[in-house]
Coordinates of C-alpha atoms and ligand atoms in Angstrom, one line a residue:
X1 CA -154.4 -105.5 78.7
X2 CA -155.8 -101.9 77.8
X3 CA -157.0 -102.1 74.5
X4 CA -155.5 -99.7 72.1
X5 CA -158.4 -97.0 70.7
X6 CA -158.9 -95.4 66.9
X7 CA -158.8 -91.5 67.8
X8 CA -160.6 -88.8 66.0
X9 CA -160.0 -85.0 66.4
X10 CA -160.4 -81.7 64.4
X11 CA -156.9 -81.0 63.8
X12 CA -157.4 -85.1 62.0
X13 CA -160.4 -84.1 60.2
X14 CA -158.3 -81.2 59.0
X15 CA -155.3 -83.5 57.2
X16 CA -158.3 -86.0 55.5
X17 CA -160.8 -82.8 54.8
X18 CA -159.3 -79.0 54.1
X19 CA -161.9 -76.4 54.6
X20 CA -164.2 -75.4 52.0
X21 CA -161.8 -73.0 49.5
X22 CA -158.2 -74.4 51.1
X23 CA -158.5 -77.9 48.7
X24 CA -155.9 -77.1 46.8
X25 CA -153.7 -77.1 49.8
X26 CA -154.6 -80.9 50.5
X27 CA -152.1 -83.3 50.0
X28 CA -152.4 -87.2 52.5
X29 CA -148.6 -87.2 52.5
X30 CA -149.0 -84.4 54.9
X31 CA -151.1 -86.2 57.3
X32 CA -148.1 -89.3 57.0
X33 CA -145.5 -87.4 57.6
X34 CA -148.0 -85.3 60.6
X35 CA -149.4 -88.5 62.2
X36 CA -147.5 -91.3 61.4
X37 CA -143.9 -90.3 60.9
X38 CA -143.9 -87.4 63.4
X39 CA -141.2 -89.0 65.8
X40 CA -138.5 -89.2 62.9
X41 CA -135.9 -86.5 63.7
X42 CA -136.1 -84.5 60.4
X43 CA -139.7 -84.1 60.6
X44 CA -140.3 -84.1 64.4
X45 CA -137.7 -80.9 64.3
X46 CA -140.0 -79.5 61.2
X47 CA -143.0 -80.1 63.2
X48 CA -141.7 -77.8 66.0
X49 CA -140.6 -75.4 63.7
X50 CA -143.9 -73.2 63.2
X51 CA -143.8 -69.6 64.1
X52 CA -147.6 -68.7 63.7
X53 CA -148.2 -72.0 65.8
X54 CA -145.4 -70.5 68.2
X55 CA -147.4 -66.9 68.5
X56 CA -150.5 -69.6 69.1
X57 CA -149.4 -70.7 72.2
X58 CA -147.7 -67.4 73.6
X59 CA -150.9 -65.6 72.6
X60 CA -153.0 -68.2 74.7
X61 CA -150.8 -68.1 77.6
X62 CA -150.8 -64.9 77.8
X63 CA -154.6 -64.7 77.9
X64 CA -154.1 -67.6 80.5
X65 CA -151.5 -65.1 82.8
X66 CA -153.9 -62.1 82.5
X67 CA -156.2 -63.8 84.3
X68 CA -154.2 -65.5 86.9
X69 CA -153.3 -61.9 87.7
X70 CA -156.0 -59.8 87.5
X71 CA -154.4 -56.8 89.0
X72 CA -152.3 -56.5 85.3
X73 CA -155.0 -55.0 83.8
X74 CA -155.3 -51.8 85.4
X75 CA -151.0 -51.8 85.8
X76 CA -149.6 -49.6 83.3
X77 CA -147.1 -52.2 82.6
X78 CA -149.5 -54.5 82.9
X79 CA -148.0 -55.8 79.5
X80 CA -144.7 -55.7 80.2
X81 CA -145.3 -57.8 83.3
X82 CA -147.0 -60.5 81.3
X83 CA -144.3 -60.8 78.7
X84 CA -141.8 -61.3 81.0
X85 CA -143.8 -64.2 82.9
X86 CA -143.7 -65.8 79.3
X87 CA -140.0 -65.0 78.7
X88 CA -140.6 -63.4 75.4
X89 CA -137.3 -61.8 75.6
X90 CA -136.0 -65.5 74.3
X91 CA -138.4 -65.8 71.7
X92 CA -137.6 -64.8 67.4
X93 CA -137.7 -61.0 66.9
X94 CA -141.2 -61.6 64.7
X95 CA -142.8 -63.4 67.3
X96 CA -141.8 -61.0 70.5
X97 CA -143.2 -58.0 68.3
X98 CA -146.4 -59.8 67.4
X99 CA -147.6 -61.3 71.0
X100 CA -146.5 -58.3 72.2
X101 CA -149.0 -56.5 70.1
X102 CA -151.6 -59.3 70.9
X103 CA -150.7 -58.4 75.0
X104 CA -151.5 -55.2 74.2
X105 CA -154.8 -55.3 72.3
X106 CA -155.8 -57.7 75.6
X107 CA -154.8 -55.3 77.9
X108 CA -157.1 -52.6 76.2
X109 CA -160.0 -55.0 75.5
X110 CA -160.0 -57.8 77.8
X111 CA -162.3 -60.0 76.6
X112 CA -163.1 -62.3 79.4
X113 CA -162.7 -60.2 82.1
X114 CA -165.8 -60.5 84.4
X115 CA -167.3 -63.3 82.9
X116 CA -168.0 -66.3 84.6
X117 CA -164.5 -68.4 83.4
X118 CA -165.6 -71.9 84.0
X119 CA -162.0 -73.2 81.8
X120 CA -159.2 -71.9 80.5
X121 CA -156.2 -73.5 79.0
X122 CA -152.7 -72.1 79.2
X123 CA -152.1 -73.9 75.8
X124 CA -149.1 -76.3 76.8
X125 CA -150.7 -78.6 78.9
X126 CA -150.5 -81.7 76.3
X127 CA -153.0 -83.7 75.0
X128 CA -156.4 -83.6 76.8
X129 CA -158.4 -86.4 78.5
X130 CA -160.1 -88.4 75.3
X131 CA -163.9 -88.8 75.4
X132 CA -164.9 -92.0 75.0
X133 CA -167.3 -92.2 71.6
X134 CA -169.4 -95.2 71.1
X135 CA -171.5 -95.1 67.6
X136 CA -173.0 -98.0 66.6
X137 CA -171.0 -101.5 67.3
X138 CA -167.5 -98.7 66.8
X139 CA -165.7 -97.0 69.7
X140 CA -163.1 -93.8 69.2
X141 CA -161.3 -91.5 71.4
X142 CA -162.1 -87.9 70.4
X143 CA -159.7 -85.4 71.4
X144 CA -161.1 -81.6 71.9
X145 CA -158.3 -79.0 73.0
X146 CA -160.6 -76.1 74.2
X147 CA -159.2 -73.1 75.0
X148 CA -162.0 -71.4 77.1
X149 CA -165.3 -72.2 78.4
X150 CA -167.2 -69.3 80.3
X151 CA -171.2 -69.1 81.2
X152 CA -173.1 -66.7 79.5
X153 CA -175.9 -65.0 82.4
X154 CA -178.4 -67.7 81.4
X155 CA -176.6 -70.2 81.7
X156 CA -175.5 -71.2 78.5
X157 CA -171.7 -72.5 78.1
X158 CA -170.0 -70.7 75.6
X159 CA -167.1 -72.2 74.4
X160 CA -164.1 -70.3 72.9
X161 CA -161.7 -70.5 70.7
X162 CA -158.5 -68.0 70.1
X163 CA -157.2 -67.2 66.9
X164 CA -154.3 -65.0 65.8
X165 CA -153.4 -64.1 62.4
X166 CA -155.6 -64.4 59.3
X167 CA -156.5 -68.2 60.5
X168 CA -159.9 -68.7 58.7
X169 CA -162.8 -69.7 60.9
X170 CA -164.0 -73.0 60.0
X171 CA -167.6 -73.8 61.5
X172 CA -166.9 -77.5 61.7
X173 CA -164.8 -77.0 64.2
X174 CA -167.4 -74.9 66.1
X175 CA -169.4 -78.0 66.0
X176 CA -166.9 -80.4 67.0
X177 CA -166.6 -78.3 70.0
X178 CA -170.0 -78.7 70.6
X179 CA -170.1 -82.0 70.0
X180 CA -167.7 -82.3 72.9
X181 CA -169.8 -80.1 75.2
X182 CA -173.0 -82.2 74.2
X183 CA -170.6 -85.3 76.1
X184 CA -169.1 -83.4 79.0
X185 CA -172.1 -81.3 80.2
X186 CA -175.0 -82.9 78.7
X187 CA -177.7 -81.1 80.9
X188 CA -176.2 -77.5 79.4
X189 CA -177.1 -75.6 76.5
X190 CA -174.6 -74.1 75.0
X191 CA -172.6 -72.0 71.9
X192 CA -168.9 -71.9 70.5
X193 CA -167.8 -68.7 69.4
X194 CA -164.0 -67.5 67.6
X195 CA -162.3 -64.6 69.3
X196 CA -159.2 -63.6 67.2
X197 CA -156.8 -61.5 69.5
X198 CA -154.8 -59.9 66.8
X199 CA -157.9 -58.5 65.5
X200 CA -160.0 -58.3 68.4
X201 CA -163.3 -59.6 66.4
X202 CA -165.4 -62.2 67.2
X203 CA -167.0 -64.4 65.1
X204 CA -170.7 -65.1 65.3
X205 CA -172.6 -67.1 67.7
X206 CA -172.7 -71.1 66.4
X207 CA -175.2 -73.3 67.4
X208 CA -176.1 -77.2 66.7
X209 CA -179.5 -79.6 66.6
X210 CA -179.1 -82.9 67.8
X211 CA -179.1 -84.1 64.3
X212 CA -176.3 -82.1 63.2
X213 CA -174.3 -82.9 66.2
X214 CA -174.9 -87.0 65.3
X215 CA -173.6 -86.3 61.6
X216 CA -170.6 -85.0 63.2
X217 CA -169.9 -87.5 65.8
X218 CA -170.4 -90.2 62.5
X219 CA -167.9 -88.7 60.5
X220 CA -165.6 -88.8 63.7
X221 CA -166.3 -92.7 63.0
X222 CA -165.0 -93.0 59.8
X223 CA -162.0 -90.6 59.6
X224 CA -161.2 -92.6 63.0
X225 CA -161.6 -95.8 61.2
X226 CA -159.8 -94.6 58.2
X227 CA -156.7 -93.3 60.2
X228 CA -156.4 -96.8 62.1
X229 CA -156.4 -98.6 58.7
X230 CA -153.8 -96.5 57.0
X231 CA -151.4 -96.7 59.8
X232 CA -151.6 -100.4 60.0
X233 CA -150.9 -100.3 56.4
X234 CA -147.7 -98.3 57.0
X235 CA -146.4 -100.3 59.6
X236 CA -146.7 -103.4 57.7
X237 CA -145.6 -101.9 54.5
X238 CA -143.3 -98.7 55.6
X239 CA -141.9 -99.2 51.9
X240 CA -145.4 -97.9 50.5
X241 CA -145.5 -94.5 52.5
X242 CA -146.5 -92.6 49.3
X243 CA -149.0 -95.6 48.5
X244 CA -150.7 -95.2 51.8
X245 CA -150.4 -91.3 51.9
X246 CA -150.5 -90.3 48.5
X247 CA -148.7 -87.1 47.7
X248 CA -150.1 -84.3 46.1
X249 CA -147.5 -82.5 44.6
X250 CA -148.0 -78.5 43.2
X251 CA -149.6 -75.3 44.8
X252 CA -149.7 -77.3 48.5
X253 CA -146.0 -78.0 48.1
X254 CA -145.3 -74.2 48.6
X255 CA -146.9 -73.8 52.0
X256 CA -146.1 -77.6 52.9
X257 CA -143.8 -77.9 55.9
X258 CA -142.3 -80.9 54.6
X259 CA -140.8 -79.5 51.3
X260 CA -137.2 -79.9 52.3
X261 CA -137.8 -83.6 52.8
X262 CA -140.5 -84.8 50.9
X263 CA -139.2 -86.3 47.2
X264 CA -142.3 -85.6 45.6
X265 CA -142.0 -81.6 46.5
X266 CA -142.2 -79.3 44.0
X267 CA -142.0 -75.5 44.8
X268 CA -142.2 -72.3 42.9
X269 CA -146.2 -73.2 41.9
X270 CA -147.7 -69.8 41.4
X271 CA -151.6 -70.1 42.8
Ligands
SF4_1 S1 -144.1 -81.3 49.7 FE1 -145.9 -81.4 48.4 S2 -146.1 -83.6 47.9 FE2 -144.8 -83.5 49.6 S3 -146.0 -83.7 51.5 FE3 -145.8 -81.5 51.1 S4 -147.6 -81.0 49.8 FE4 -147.4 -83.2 49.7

């Protein structure tokens, strides 16, 4: 029988650590509801409900699409073209006018174009293989969604992440992506990097020792172990939800996408 694995990832890091400045945002209920309740109707529908995470994906594709059809870039309606491969005439009003916008910046600054694309996700192709982590007498699945990996002209892989919006860069998970390279081409150097396509900045260059790399893959340990123990505790107690995942009611309520079914929400909190 295939033994079933504790799993680790950044977006899980996220719900048990905010970055540095976003604490008062935290609340554990959030990673219940996220992780262990996310097949429930009212909050399956809530987690699908996410217009920036909706521009996300159309924004990635779209990347992805450029490049499958390289002649788009010097089209003049290069942009139309693309968004109506990704059927953004179906989409909400907001998020046609703002992946248009982010077509349109890529058109005029195209990034990636001639460099040496190794990967590049189209953003909806599910859940990535796991790597296999063994630390110490513990084993973990990590999960990495990368959205690009290109070689720089000595060699170096650069891995890439898109952002869109006024998403903050958060260096950890520069380093998680990293630590993923470290696994999957362990003979390369290599860098991650944040390219935000509303904006068309990128972030600087980050780079990882050995030792930080092993601090990292530790505390994919213990939020791994953590997670496993809290679920058990919920599906042998699902009474004790809000013992498990305690909630943390206030200024993360406003932004919290569970506010219209979570009994400890309070809203109206001015920051
Ligand atoms: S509504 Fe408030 S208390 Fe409830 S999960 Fe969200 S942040 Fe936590």
């Amino acid at each position: 029988m295939k033994k079933f694995l504790p799993f680790a990832s950044y977006n899980l890091l996220l719900l048990f650590q905010p970055p540095v400045g976003r604490e008062h945002f935290h609340c554990d209920m959030k990673r219940g509801f996220t992780k262990v309740r996310k097949e429930e109707p009212k909050v399956k529908a809530l987690l699908e409900d996410n217009t920036p995470q909706r521009i996300g994906l159309l924004a990635q594709k779209g990347v992805y699409e450029f490049h499958e059809h390289p002649e788009m870039f010097s089209r003049k309606d290069g942009v139309e073209q693309i968004a109506e491969i990704l059927q953004l005439n179906q989409e909400l009003a907001e998020v046609q006018q703002r992946v248009l916008n982010i077509l349109k910046n890529y058109h005029q600054h195209p990034f990636l174009l001639n460099k040496k694309i190794i990967q590049l996700s189209r953003g909806d192709e599910g859940f990535s293989e796991p790597i296999l982590m063994e630390i110490g007498d513990s084993k973990f699945n990590f999960y990495a969604a990368i959205d690009c990996i290109f070689q720089e002209s000595d060699d170096t892989l650069h891995i890439l992440d898109f952002k869109t919006g006024k998403s903050d860069i958060d260096r950890r998970q520069g380093y998680l992506y990293l630590l993923t390279a470290s696994y999957l081409y362990p003979q390369q150097k290599a860098v991650a990097s944040f390219y935000n396509l509303d904006t068309c900045e990128h972030s600087e260059l980050i780079r990882a020792d050995a030792y930080t790399l092993e601090a990292f893959a530790i505390e994919m340990k213990i939020i791994a172990k953590k997670h496993q123990e809290e679920k058990k505790s919920y599906y042998y107690y699902r009474q004790e939800f809000s013992t498990v995942f305690r909630p943390n009611p206030g200024i993360a309520c406003n932004y919290c996408p569970f506010k219209t079914i979570c009994k400890f929400s309070v809203s109206e909190v001015s920051v």
